[in-house]
Each structure stands twice: as C-alpha cells, then as structure tokens.
XYZ file of C-alpha atoms in Angstrom:
622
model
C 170.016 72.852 172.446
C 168.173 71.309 175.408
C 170.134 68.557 178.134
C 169.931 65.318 177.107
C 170.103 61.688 178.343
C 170.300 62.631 182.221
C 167.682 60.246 184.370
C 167.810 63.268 187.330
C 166.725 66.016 184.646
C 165.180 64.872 182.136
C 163.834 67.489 179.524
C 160.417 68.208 179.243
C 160.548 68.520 175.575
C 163.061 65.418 174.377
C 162.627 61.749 174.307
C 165.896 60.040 176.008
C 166.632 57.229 173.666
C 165.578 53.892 175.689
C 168.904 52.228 176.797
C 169.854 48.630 174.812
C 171.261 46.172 175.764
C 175.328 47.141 175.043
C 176.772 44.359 173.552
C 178.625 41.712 176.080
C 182.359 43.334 175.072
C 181.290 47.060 175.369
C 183.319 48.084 178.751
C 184.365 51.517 180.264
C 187.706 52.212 178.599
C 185.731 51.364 175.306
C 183.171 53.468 176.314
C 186.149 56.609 176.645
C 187.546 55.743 173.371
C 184.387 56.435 171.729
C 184.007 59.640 173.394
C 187.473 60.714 172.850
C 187.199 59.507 169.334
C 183.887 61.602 168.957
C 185.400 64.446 170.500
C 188.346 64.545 167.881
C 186.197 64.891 164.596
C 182.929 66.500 166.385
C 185.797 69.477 167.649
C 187.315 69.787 163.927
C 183.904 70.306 162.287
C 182.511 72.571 165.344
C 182.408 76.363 163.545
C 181.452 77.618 166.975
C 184.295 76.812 168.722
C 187.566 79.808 169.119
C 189.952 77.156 167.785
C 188.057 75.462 164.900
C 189.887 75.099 162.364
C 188.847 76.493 158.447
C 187.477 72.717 157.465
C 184.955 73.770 159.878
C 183.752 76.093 157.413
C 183.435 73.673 154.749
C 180.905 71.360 153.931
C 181.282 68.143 155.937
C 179.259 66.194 153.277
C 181.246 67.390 149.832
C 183.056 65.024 147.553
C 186.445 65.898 149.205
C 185.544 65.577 152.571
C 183.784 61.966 151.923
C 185.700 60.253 154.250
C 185.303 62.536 156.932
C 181.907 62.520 156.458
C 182.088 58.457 157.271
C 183.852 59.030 159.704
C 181.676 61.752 161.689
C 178.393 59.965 161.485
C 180.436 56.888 162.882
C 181.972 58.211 165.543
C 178.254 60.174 166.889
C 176.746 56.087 166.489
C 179.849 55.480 168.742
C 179.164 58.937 171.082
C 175.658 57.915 171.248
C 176.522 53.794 172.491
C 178.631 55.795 175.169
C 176.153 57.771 176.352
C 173.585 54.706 176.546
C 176.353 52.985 178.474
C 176.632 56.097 180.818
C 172.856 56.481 181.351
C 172.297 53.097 183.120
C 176.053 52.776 184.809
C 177.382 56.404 185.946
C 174.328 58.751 185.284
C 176.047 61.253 187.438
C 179.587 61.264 185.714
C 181.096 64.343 184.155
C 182.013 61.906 181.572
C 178.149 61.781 180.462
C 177.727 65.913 180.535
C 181.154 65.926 178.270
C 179.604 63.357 176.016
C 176.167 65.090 175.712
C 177.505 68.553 174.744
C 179.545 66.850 172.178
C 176.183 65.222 170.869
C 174.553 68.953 171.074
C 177.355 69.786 168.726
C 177.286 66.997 166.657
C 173.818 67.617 166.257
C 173.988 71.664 165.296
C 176.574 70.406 162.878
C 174.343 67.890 161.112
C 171.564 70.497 161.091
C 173.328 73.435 159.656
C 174.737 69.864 156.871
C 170.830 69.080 156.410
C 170.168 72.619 155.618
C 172.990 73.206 153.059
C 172.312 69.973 151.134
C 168.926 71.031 150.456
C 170.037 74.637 149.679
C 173.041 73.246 147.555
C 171.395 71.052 145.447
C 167.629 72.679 145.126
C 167.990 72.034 141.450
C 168.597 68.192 141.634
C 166.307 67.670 144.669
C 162.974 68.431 142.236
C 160.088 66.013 142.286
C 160.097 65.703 138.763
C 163.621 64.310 139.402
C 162.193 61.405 142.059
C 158.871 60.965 139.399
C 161.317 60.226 136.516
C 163.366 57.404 138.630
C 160.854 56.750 141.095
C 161.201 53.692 143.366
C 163.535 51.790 140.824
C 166.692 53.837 141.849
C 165.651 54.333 145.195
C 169.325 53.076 146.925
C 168.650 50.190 148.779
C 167.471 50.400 152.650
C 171.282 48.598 153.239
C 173.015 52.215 152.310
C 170.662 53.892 154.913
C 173.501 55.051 156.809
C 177.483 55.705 156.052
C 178.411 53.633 159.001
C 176.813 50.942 158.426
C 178.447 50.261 155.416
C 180.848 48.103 154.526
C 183.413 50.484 152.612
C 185.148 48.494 150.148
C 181.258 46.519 148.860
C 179.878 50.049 149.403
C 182.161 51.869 147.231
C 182.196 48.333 144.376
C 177.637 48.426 144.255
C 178.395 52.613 143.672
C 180.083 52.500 140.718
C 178.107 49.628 139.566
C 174.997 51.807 139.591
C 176.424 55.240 138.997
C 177.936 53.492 135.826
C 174.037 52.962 134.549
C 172.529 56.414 135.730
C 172.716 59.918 134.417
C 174.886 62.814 135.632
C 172.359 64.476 137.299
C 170.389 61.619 138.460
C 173.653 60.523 140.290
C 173.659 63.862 142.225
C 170.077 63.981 143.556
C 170.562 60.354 144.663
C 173.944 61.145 146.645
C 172.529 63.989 147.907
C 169.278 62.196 148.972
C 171.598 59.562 150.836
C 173.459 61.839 152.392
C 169.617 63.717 153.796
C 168.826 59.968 154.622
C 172.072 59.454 157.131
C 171.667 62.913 158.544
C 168.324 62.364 159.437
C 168.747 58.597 160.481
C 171.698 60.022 162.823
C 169.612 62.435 164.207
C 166.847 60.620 165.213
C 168.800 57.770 166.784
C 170.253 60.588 168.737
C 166.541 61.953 169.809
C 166.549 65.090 167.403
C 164.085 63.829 165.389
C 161.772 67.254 166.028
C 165.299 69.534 164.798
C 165.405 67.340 161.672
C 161.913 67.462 160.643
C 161.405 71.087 161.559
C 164.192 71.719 158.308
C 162.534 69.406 156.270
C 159.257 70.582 156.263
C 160.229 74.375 155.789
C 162.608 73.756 153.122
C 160.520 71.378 151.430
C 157.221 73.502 151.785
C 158.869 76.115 150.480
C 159.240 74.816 147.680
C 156.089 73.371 146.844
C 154.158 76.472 147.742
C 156.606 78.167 144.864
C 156.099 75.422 142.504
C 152.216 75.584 143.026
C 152.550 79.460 142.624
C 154.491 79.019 139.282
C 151.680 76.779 138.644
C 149.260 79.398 138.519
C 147.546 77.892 141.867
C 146.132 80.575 143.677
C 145.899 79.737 147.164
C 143.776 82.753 148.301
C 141.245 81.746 145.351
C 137.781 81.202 147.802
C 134.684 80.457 146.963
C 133.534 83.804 147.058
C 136.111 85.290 144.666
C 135.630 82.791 142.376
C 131.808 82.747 142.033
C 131.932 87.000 141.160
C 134.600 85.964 138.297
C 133.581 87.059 134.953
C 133.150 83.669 132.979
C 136.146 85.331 130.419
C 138.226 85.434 133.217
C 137.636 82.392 134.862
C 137.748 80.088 131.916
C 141.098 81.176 131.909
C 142.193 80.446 135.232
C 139.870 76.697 134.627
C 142.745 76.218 131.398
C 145.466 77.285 133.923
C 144.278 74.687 136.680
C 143.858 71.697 133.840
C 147.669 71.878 133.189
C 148.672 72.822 137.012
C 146.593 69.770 138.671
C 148.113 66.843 136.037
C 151.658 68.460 136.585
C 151.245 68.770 140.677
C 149.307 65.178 140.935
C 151.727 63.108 137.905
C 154.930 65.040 139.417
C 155.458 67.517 142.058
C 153.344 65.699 145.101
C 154.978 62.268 143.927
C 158.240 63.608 144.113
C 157.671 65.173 147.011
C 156.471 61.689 148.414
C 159.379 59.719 147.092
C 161.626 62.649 148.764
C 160.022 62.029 151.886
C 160.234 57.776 151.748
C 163.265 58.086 151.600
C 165.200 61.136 153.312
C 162.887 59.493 156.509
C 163.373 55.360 155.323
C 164.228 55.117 159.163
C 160.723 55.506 160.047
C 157.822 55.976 157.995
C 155.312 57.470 160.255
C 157.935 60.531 159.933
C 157.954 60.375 156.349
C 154.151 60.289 156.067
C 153.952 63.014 158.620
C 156.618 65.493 156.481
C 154.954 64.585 153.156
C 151.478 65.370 154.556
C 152.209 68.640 156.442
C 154.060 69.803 153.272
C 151.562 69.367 150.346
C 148.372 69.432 152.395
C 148.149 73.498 152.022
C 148.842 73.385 148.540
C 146.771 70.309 147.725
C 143.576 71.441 149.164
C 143.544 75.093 147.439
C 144.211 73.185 144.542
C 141.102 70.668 145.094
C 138.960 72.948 146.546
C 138.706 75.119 143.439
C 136.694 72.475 140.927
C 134.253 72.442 144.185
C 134.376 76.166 144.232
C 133.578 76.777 140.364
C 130.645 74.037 140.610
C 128.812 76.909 142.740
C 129.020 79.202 139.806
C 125.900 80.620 138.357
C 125.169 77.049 135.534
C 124.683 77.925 132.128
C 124.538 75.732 129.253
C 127.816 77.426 127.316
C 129.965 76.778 131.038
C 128.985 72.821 130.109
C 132.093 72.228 128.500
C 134.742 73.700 130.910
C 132.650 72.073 134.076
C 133.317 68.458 131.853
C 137.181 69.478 131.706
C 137.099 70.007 135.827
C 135.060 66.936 136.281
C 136.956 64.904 133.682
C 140.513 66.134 135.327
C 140.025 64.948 138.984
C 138.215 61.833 137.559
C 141.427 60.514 136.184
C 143.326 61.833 138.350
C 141.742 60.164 141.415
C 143.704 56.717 141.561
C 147.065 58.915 141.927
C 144.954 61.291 144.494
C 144.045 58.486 146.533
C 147.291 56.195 146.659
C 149.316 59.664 147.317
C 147.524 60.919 149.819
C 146.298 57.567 151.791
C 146.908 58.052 155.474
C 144.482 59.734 157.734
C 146.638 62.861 158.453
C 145.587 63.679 154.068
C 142.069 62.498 154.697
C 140.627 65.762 153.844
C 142.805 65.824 150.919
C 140.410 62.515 149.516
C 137.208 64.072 150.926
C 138.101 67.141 149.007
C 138.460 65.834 145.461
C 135.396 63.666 145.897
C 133.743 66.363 147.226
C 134.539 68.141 144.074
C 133.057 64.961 141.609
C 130.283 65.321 143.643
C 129.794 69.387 143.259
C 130.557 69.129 139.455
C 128.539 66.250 138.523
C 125.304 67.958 140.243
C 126.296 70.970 138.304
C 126.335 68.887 135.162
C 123.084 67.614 135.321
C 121.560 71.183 136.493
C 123.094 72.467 133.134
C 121.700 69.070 131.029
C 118.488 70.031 132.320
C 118.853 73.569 131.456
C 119.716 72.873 128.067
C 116.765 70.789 127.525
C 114.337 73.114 128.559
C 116.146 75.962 126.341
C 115.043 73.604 123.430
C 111.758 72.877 124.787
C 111.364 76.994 125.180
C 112.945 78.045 121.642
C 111.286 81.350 121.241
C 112.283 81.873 117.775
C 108.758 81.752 115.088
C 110.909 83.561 112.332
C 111.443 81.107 109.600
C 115.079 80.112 108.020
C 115.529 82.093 104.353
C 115.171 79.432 101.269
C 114.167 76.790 103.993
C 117.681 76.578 104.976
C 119.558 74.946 108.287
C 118.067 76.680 111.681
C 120.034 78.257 114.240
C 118.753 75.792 116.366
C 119.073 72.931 114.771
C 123.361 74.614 114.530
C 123.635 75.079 117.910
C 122.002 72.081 119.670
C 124.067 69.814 117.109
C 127.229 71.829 117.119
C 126.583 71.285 121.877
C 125.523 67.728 121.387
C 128.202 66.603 119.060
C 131.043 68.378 121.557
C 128.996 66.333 124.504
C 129.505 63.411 122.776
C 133.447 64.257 123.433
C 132.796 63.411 126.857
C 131.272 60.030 126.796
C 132.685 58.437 129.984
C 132.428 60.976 131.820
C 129.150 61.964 131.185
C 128.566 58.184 132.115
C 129.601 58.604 135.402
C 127.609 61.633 135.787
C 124.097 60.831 134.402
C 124.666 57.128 135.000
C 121.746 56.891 138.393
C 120.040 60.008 136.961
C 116.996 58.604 135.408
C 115.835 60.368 132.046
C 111.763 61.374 132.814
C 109.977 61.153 129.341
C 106.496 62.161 129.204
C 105.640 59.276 126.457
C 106.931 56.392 124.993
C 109.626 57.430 122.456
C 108.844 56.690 118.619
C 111.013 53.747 117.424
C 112.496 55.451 114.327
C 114.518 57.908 116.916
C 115.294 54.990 119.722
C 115.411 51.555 117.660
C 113.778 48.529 118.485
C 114.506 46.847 122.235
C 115.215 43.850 120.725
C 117.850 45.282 118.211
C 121.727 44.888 119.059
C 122.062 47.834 117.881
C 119.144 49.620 119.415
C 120.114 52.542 121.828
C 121.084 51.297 125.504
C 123.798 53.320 127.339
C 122.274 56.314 129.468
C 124.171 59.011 127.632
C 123.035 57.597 124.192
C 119.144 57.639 125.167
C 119.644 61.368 127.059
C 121.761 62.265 123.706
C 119.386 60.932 121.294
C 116.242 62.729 123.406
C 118.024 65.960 123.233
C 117.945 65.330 119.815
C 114.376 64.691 119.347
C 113.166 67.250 121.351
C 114.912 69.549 118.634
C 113.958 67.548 115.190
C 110.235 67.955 117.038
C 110.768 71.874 117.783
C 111.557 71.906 113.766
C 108.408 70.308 113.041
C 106.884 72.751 114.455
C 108.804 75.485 112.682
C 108.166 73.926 109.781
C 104.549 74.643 109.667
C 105.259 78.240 109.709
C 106.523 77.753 105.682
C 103.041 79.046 103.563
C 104.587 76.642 101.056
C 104.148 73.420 102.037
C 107.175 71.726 99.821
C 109.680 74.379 101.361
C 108.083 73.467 104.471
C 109.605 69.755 103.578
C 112.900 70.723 102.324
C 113.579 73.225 105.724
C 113.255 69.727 107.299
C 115.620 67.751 104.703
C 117.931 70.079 105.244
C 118.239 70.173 109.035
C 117.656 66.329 109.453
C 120.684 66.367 106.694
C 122.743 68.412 109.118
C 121.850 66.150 112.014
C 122.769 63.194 110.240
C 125.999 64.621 109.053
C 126.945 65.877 112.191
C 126.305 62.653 114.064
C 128.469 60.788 110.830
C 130.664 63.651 112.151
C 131.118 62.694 115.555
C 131.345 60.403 118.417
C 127.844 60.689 118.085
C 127.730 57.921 115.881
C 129.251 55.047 117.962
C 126.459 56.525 120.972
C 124.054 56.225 118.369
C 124.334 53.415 116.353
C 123.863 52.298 112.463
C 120.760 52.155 112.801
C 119.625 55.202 113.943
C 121.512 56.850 111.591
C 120.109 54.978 108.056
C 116.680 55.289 109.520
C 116.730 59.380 109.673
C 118.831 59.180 105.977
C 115.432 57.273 105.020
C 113.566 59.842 106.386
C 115.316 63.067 104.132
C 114.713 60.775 101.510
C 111.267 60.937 102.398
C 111.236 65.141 102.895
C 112.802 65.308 99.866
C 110.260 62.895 97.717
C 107.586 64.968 99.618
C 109.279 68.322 98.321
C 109.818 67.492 94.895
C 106.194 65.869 94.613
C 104.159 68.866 96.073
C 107.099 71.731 94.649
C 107.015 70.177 91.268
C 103.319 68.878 90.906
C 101.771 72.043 88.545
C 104.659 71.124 86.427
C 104.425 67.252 85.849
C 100.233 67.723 85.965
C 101.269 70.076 82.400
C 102.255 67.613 80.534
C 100.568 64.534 79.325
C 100.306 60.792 81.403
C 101.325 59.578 77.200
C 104.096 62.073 76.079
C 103.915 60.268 72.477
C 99.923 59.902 71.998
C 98.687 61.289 69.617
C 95.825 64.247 70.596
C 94.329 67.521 68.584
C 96.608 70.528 68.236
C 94.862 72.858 70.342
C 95.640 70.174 73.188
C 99.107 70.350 72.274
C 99.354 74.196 72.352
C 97.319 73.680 75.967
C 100.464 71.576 77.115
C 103.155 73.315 75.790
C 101.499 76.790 77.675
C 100.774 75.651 80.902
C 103.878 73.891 81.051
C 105.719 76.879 80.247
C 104.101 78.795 82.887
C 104.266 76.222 85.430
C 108.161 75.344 84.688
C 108.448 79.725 85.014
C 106.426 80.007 88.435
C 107.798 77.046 89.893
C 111.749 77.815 88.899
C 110.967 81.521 90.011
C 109.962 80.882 93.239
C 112.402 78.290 94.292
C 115.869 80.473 93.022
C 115.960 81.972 96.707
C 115.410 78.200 98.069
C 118.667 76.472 99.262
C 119.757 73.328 99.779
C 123.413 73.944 101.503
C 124.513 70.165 101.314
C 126.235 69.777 98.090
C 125.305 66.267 98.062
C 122.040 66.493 99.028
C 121.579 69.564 96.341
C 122.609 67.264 93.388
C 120.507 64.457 94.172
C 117.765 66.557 94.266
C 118.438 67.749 91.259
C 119.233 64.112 89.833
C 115.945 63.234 90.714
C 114.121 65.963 89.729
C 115.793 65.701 86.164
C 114.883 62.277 86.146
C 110.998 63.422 86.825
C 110.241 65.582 84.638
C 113.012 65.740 81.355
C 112.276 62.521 79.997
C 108.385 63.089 79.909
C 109.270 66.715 78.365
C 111.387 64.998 76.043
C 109.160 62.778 74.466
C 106.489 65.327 74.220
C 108.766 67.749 72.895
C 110.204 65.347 69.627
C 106.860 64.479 69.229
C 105.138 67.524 68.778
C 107.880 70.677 69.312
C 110.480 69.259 66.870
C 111.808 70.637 63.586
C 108.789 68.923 61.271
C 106.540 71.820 63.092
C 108.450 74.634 62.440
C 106.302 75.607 59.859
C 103.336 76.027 62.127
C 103.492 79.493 63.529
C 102.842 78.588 67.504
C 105.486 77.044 67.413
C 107.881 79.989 67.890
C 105.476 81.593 70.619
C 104.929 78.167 72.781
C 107.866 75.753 72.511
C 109.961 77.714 74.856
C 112.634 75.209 76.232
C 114.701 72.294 74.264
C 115.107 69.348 76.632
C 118.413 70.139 77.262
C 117.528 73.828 78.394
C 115.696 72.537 81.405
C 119.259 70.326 82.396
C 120.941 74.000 82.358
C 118.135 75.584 84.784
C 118.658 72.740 87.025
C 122.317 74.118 87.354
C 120.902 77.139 89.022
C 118.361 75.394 91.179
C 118.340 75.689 95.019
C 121.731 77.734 95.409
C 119.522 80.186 97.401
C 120.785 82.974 95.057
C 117.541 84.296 93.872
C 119.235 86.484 90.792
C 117.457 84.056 87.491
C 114.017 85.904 88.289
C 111.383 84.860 85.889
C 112.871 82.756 83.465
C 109.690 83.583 80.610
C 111.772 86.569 79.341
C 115.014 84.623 78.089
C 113.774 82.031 77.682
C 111.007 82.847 75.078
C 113.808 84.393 73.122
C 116.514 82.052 73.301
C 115.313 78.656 75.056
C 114.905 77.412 71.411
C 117.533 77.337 68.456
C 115.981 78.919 65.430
C-alpha cells in the first residue's frame, strides 16, 4: 500500500481525502482516542501481524463476528476523522504516520473481506437473484453503512423485512450490504481504485462464464461466421435466441442492480464497474446478428434472419435503459447496427424470393392437374412470413413496393373498401401472391385439355385460399380478398365441369321426356354411352386433393347430368322396352349407376380404365 494523507509527500497515484470541517467538539485527546480505539480492533483482525490472534483468521463479516464487524468499520470512520484532523493541525506528527499504517491495514483487511464475500456467497450473488427482487428489496440508502446505523432501529426494520423475504433472498441481500459498507469505507478512506479493481475481476469473471455457459462465443468474428455451413449456424442462431433474452431479461440486469448498489455511495463508480464488466460480453453477443446479416442471403435463411431481427427488436427498450451512459455507447450503436444489417438483409432476400417466382423454370405439368410445387412452396414461405407481421413492418415499412402496372382489383380490393388491402406487408404479401397465381396461369396453358387446364387452377387457388384461412394471412388479407378468390374456384370449377363434361350433356336430349323416333333414341342412348366412357376414362388419373372441393364437384356434376339421364332413361330405357332387343346392347347404365362412378371420380387413381366393359355387362339389372 502507497503513503497516504501527508501534504509534504503526497502520492502520485492516491487522492488525499479533502479535509472537512471537524465538528466544533472534535479536539486532540479525542482525536488519540480514535486512533487508539482503531488501533485495538484494526490489530485483532490484522493476519499479518506476529501476534494476531486466530479471529484474525476468521471472517470479520460472518454472523458471529457481527458486532465486530460494527465495530471495525466504526472505528476506521473514527481513524479516518483523526487523520483529517492531523492533516491540517500536525501534518508532521508521528501520530499521523501511526494512524495511516493502521488505515493501510484496515484497508488490506477490508479487501481480502470484499474478496471472500464475493467468493463465499457466488451462489447467492447471481443476477438472476437481483432480476427476481430487483429495486423493491434493494435495502434502503439509510443502511448504506454499519456505522451509521442506529443499532437497536437497525436491528427492529431487519427482522421486519427478513420476516417477509426468502431464505436465500435474505443472504444475497446481507451479503450485498455488507459489499456496500466495505466499499463505502473504502472509498471515504481514498481506496476507491483497490475496491473497484476486486469488483470488476470478480464480477467479470463471472459474466464471461455465464455468457460461455450461454453458448456465447466471444471469438465468433465475422469471418468465421460467414464460412459456417448454414446446418451449423442455424444452430448456433437457436443457441443465441435463448442466450440474448436470458443475458438482456437477467444476467446484465443483475449485474446492474449488483453494481447500484455494492457502489450506492457514488454512482459514476457503479456505472463505471457495470460498464467495464458486461461491455466484452455484450458486444460479442450484439455483434453476431450484424455478423450473420453478411451471410451469403437466400430465401430458406428468411426465417432465422426474422428470429435475429425479431430478438434484438424486443429486446431494445431493456438494451437501451441498461446500457444508457456514454461509457456503453457502442453497446446501443451495436444492436442498432445489427436492425440495420438484418433488415437490409431481409429485403435483399424478399426481393430474391420474388424474382425466384418471377423465374420458375419448371414447364412440366402437375399429374391429374393437381397442386404445383410452386404454388406448395411459395404458400407454405408466405404463410410462415405472415408469422412475422410486425416485424416485417418495421422492415419493409419505407421500402416502397415497384409494380410494373396497376394491380387487378379482385387480388387488391377496392381503395375505397374498409376492408381493402392497406398495410405494406399485406400489399408486398398479397403481390407475392399474385405473381405466383399468374406464373400458374401460365402453367396452366401447358394442359392439352383445356378443362384439366381449369381444374389445375381450382385446385391451387383452393390451396391458396385454404392456406391463407390457415394463417395469419387472413387478418393481412382481409374478408374480402379471400370470398373473392373462393368466387373465382367456383368459377374454374363451372369452367371444368362445362368444357370436361360437354360431349356428355350435348348426348342427351334439351327434352329428356319428348317424344322422338326410335332410331333417335338408340342415337342418344350410344353416344351417350360413349361419351359418359371417354369422358370417365380420361379423368380417373385427374385429382382433386381437397376433400371438400372433390365432393362439390361431384355434387354438381350429379346434379348436371343424372336428372336429364333420368328422365330419358324411364322414358325410353325402362322395363316396358325390354322386349325390344337394343335394349340390352344400348341402355348401359341405370341412373343410379352413374351416382356409383361419381364415387370414383377425381381420386387421381386411374385403376376404373374404360368403364364400356363392365358396364355393358352389369350397368343394367336383367
């Protein structure tokens, strides 16, 4: 330890306490009585000395030696009044060199006491401790020190509160006031740098170690990160998600509380600890959403950039209360820094995505005019999007959405519509969208058949709509938008069933029950046949994978064409014909035998064939 409080010498390296003015009654023999009193306990508690005794060895701050404790921290207030009293009358006095190595001593003593209590009770002195009772059951600023209580209230408010707060609760905050009178005493006496130089060891010790059991990887740069296989760094993205909400909600608030209060004395201390501790460990952990944003962008890495961007978004009222003082400035610049890097990153992958649509390379049509692997995929991305509403507000919310021509109304709603689409992630959400129903369109066209060309296009606008019923999608999107595009499978499927099932309604007659010439009959009854067979034959491989969407079909179709078959088939197929020979040959199905072909229809099996064989035998009862 350095010399102290002498005018002649000062040293280079400690601040002499500014004499105050000692109060009117303070005199010389007073003055020795502290000193003498000092010396006393200072002596007992002094392990380096040839005649300590074994309390010395003990820890001055334990429940048994509470008293002592007291005492001690009163007596170096007392040594230290002395000394003022002997810096501005006898600065030359022996007396003053006696009292300043017993203040060196004091001092070692209340360091090696600051050390212990942070190694003794490591357990209780956790931020997540501090984050659970906070500022609540901080002890008030009048317990700051053990002398300047007054015993008897002291010990009375004590039990009051320890009688309301949990066993280990009660431990942390003893220990905590005990840290708060060492380092008020030590400061007072000018050791301020000794005290702090514990602190912030001990304390960044342990956040370094809590960040490492984190998963934080403080030697994670750019570089690293950016040659990561995605595998691999998707899984240290899910590691940082949990490791920044438990470091931001608990350990760095802890740590703060810690620091508020172990330094109440003087806050500029505090704020200096708390910042030299966690800054480190706070930057690697916001420099690494900043660091993945330089990543090589691809659409499927949308998702996990969201999670980053979505993290430090609602995490950034904590981030900037905690870390509010200009020594953690970079701490702020960092995580905004990071928004900024990630919401770029965002849009370059938005934009990506939309020109993958655009750019669909894939002319193969879907089996049975089924649902396209596009049509999957940019549903399946835009309905997880969707997820991320607000934050994908933030991000595309001064990013202007460049359309090369005035959107159709069906897809967009009317302007003057409540309900009409608005918010900038619902029109860049609902474009996405039409860009795709319009790359279907064109796949479409590639069907030779021109009614499986409209049900490949029920079916994925049935997907859409179901997925966006599905989804957030539907709040972004509205009522509206969603009964005008059911409309509109209505209207592929009327279109399917008109141009699918036109050779078979054209077989029969516009007057099922009129009466016309035999051989017009026999005309009606054949072409119908081999309409109803070509027709059926061709659409077994067709599919319609909704199951609701498959029966009204069906519904509809029965309702087309059975009762028009019906009526033609009493009148001239019934039982008072059997006696005509063409009968047999032509009058292949029974009303009812078309309801049980319908059963078959658009499962996209393909195994019924050509129904003309079976059906010649056994569509009719004999």
């Amino acid at each position: 330890m350095k010399a102290i409080f002498f005018k002649s010498s000062p040293s280079p390296t400690r601040m002499t306490p500014p004499a105050s003015p000692l109060h009117p009654t303070f005199s010389e023999s007073l003055m020795e009585e502290n000193i003498e009193a000092a010396e006393l306990i200072i002596t007992k508690w002094d392990s380096s000395s040839d005649n300590h005794s074994s309390s010395s060895n003990a820890s001055l701050f334990s429940d048994d030696n509470r008293e002592e404790a007291k005492l001690y921290l009163s007596s170096v207030k007392g040594l230290q009044k002395a000394m003022q009293y002997l810096v501005s009358h006898q600065a030359s006095s022996e007396m003053l060199v006696r009292a300043q190595a017993l203040m060196q001593t004091a001092m070692k003593r209340l360091e090696k006491e600051f050390y212990q209590i942070f190694k003794s009770f490591r357990f209780y002195l956790d931020p997540e401790s501090f984050s659970a009772h906070s500022s609540s059951s901080r002890p008030s600023a009048s317990r700051s020190s053990f002398s300047d209580l007054d015993e008897d209230e002291s010990e009375n408010e004590s039990r009051d509160e320890n009688d309301s707060i949990p066993g280990a609760q009660r431990v942390s905050l003893a220990a905590v006031e005990d840290l708060r009178a060492i380092a008020e005493a030590m400061i007072k006496a000018g050791y301020a740098k000794e005290c702090i130089k514990i602190y912030k060891i001990i304390r960044k010790s342990f956040v370094d170690e809590a960040l490492h059991g984190l998963g934080v990887d403080r030697t994670l740069i750019s570089q690293k990160v950016q040659k990561m296989d995605w595998e691999v760094l998707e899984v240290k993205i899910r590691n940082w998600l949990h490791a920044v909400k438990v470091a931001v909600k608990t350990l760095f608030p802890g740590e703060r509380i810690l620091s508020d209060q172990v330094f109440s004395i003087s806050p500029a201390m505090g704020e200096s600890c708390f910042a030299e501790i966690s800054k480190e460990g706070a930057l690697a952990l916001f420099e690494f959403p900043e660091n993945v944003a330089k990543c090589k962008k691809t659409p499927e890495k949308m998702f996990r950039f969201l999670d980053l961007y979505e993290a430090v978004s609602n995490l950034w009222p904590e981030v900037e209360s905690m870390f509010n003082s200009e020594s953690t400035s970079t701490l702020r610049s960092t995580a905004v820094n990071s928004l900024i890097k990630l919401g770029d990153a965002v849009r370059t992958m938005l934009t990506s995505f939309e020109t993958a649509i655009q750019k669909d390379p894939s002319k193969s049509t879907v089996p049975g005019g089924g649902i396209h692997p596009l049509t999957r995929y940019v549903m399946n991305y835009i309905s997880f999007l969707a997820d991320y509403t607000e934050v994908l507000s933030d991000i595309v919310a001064d990013w202007p959405l460049t359309i090369p021509s005035p959107l159709p109304e069906p897809f967009f709603g009317s302007p003057d519509n409540k309900e009409s689409i608005s918010s900038p992630v619902s029109v860049r959400l609902a474009w996405l969208i039409l860009l795709m129903l319009c790359k279907l369109d064109g796949k479409a066209e590639m069907y030779k058949d021109v009614s499986l060309s409209y049900l490949f296009l029920a079916n994925n606008l049935q997907y859409v709509v179901g997925k966006v019923r599905q989804s957030n999608l539907k709040i972004l999107l509205g009522d509206e938008w969603v009964t005008k595009h059911e409309l509109k499978v209505k209207q592929y499927c009327s279109n399917y069933e008109r141009m699918g099932w036109s050779k078979v309604l054209a077989s029969l007659p516009e007057n099922p029950t009129a009466e016309i010439p035999v051989d017009q009959v026999k005309d009606h009854f054949r072409n119908f046949n081999l309409a109803f067979e070509e027709t059926y034959t061709k659409q077994t491989s067709w599919v319609v994978p909704d199951p609701g969407l498959r029966d009204d079909i069906k519904i509809s179709l029965a309702r087309r064409i059975v009762p028009i078959y019906k009526e033609f088939y009493e009148t001239y197929g019934g039982m008072h014909l059997r006696k005509e020979m063409w009968v047999e040959s032509l009058v292949r199905y029974t009303p009812d035998d078309l309801g049980n072909y319908w059963s078959n229809l658009l499962n996209g099996s393909g195994s019924s064939g050509s129904v003309s064989s079976s059906a010649s035998r056994g569509g009719r009862s004999g």
